[in-house]
Amino acid sequence: MKKLMLSLAAMSVLAFAGINAETVKSADQVMIQETTKIDPESLPEKVKEAIQNDEAVKDLTIKEAHQVMEEAVVFYMVKFEGETPEGEVKKKYDAMGKEVNEKKK
């Protein structure tokens, strides 16, 4: 019985390890984001082209990439390595490679 419980617990943890759900509340709406870490090589070609055409990040190394689902729309969050840890650059793109600016709350 003990092994069964440990197996179920381990499977539960592994099932949810790749997906993080985050609820963001504002005064008039609730928005749910589902974030999945992806390999930078699996970014859509349009996003890769946008990165290569952006003078600010084209020479930087991609540290990590995430596919984000916001209100049934897919975005790609890309974190680039900077010269220093404080110099890290984060950019958000839509599926067509257009950079999306974050709304200030």
mmCIF file of C-alpha atoms in Angstrom:
data_model
loop_
_atom_site.group_PDB
_atom_site.id
_atom_site.type_symbol
_atom_site.label_atom_id
_atom_site.label_comp_id
_atom_site.label_asym_id
_atom_site.label_seq_id
_atom_site.Cartn_x
_atom_site.Cartn_y
_atom_site.Cartn_z
ATOM 1 C CA MET A 1 0.000 0.000 0.000
ATOM 2 C CA LYS A 2 2.858 2.344 0.852
ATOM 3 C CA LYS A 3 4.482 1.756 -2.570
ATOM 4 C CA LEU A 4 1.162 2.422 -4.299
ATOM 5 C CA MET A 5 0.751 5.754 -2.511
ATOM 6 C CA LEU A 6 4.333 6.787 -3.325
ATOM 7 C CA SER A 7 3.830 5.823 -6.980
ATOM 8 C CA LEU A 8 0.626 7.866 -7.206
ATOM 9 C CA ALA A 9 2.308 10.859 -5.588
ATOM 10 C CA ALA A 10 5.279 10.649 -7.960
ATOM 11 C CA MET A 11 3.015 10.396 -11.017
ATOM 12 C CA SER A 12 1.002 13.413 -9.855
ATOM 13 C CA VAL A 13 4.128 15.517 -9.503
ATOM 14 C CA LEU A 14 5.444 14.476 -12.925
ATOM 15 C CA ALA A 15 2.096 15.118 -14.593
ATOM 16 C CA PHE A 16 2.095 18.764 -13.525
ATOM 17 C CA ALA A 17 5.853 19.471 -13.707
ATOM 18 C CA GLY A 18 5.809 20.946 -17.228
ATOM 19 C CA ILE A 19 2.787 23.235 -16.864
ATOM 20 C CA ASN A 20 2.530 26.178 -14.497
ATOM 21 C CA ALA A 21 -0.809 27.929 -14.144
ATOM 22 C CA GLU A 22 -0.882 31.435 -12.799
ATOM 23 C CA THR A 23 -3.907 33.581 -12.050
ATOM 24 C CA VAL A 24 -3.492 37.311 -12.500
ATOM 25 C CA LYS A 25 -6.226 39.432 -10.942
ATOM 26 C CA SER A 26 -6.999 43.003 -11.837
ATOM 27 C CA ALA A 27 -9.846 45.236 -10.698
ATOM 28 C CA ASP A 28 -12.276 44.056 -13.364
ATOM 29 C CA GLN A 29 -11.046 40.729 -14.744
ATOM 30 C CA VAL A 30 -9.346 37.460 -13.964
ATOM 31 C CA MET A 31 -6.870 36.117 -16.506
ATOM 32 C CA ILE A 32 -5.347 32.639 -16.462
ATOM 33 C CA GLN A 33 -1.963 31.987 -18.030
ATOM 34 C CA GLU A 34 -0.676 28.529 -18.832
ATOM 35 C CA THR A 35 3.077 28.469 -19.321
ATOM 36 C CA THR A 36 5.057 25.603 -20.827
ATOM 37 C CA LYS A 37 8.845 25.692 -21.088
ATOM 38 C CA ILE A 38 9.982 24.807 -24.602
ATOM 39 C CA ASP A 39 13.279 24.237 -26.362
ATOM 40 C CA PRO A 40 14.428 27.466 -28.094
ATOM 41 C CA GLU A 41 14.887 25.465 -31.305
ATOM 42 C CA SER A 42 11.150 24.701 -31.354
ATOM 43 C CA LEU A 43 10.159 28.377 -31.526
ATOM 44 C CA PRO A 44 8.106 29.161 -34.653
ATOM 45 C CA GLU A 45 10.120 30.283 -37.674
ATOM 46 C CA LYS A 46 8.451 33.722 -37.630
ATOM 47 C CA VAL A 47 9.615 34.250 -34.024
ATOM 48 C CA LYS A 48 13.159 33.133 -34.911
ATOM 49 C CA GLU A 49 13.181 35.563 -37.866
ATOM 50 C CA ALA A 50 11.980 38.408 -35.639
ATOM 51 C CA ILE A 51 14.802 37.671 -33.187
ATOM 52 C CA GLN A 52 17.396 37.652 -35.986
ATOM 53 C CA ASN A 53 16.081 40.990 -37.298
ATOM 54 C CA ASP A 54 16.097 42.668 -33.861
ATOM 55 C CA GLU A 55 19.405 44.503 -33.345
ATOM 56 C CA ALA A 56 18.926 44.519 -29.550
ATOM 57 C CA VAL A 57 18.852 40.710 -29.167
ATOM 58 C CA LYS A 58 20.117 39.079 -32.363
ATOM 59 C CA ASP A 59 23.629 38.541 -30.937
ATOM 60 C CA LEU A 60 22.402 37.370 -27.507
ATOM 61 C CA THR A 61 22.004 33.722 -26.505
ATOM 62 C CA ILE A 62 18.520 32.491 -25.693
ATOM 63 C CA LYS A 63 18.552 31.398 -22.064
ATOM 64 C CA GLU A 64 15.042 29.925 -22.043
ATOM 65 C CA ALA A 65 11.759 30.049 -23.918
ATOM 66 C CA HIS A 66 8.170 29.539 -22.821
ATOM 67 C CA GLN A 67 4.933 29.060 -24.699
ATOM 68 C CA VAL A 68 2.227 31.062 -22.918
ATOM 69 C CA MET A 69 -1.509 30.664 -23.442
ATOM 70 C CA GLU A 70 -3.442 33.822 -22.506
ATOM 71 C CA GLU A 71 -7.178 33.936 -23.159
ATOM 72 C CA ALA A 72 -6.919 31.267 -25.910
ATOM 73 C CA VAL A 73 -4.045 33.107 -27.662
ATOM 74 C CA VAL A 74 -0.510 31.676 -27.850
ATOM 75 C CA PHE A 75 2.500 33.879 -27.111
ATOM 76 C CA TYR A 76 6.202 33.108 -26.756
ATOM 77 C CA MET A 77 8.224 34.518 -23.869
ATOM 78 C CA VAL A 78 11.952 34.488 -24.639
ATOM 79 C CA LYS A 79 14.643 35.234 -22.058
ATOM 80 C CA PHE A 80 18.065 36.213 -23.423
ATOM 81 C CA GLU A 81 21.368 36.109 -21.551
ATOM 82 C CA GLY A 82 22.885 39.532 -21.013
ATOM 83 C CA GLU A 83 26.373 40.644 -20.125
ATOM 84 C CA THR A 84 25.436 40.538 -16.430
ATOM 85 C CA PRO A 85 22.551 38.888 -14.533
ATOM 86 C CA GLU A 86 20.897 42.311 -14.309
ATOM 87 C CA GLY A 87 21.333 42.709 -18.070
ATOM 88 C CA GLU A 88 19.002 39.822 -18.842
ATOM 89 C CA VAL A 89 16.490 40.694 -21.583
ATOM 90 C CA LYS A 90 12.932 39.339 -21.784
ATOM 91 C CA LYS A 91 10.744 39.701 -24.864
ATOM 92 C CA LYS A 92 7.267 38.481 -25.736
ATOM 93 C CA TYR A 93 6.223 37.552 -29.286
ATOM 94 C CA ASP A 94 2.981 36.436 -30.888
ATOM 95 C CA ALA A 95 2.889 33.404 -33.202
ATOM 96 C CA MET A 96 3.592 35.635 -36.232
ATOM 97 C CA GLY A 97 6.810 36.971 -34.711
ATOM 98 C CA LYS A 98 5.473 40.406 -33.789
ATOM 99 C CA GLU A 99 6.851 41.698 -30.493
ATOM 100 C CA VAL A 100 4.118 42.222 -27.913
ATOM 101 C CA ASN A 101 4.542 44.939 -25.291
ATOM 102 C CA GLU A 102 3.337 44.148 -21.795
ATOM 103 C CA LYS A 103 0.518 46.301 -20.491
ATOM 104 C CA LYS A 104 1.390 48.269 -17.370
ATOM 105 C CA LYS A 105 -0.943 47.601 -14.439
#
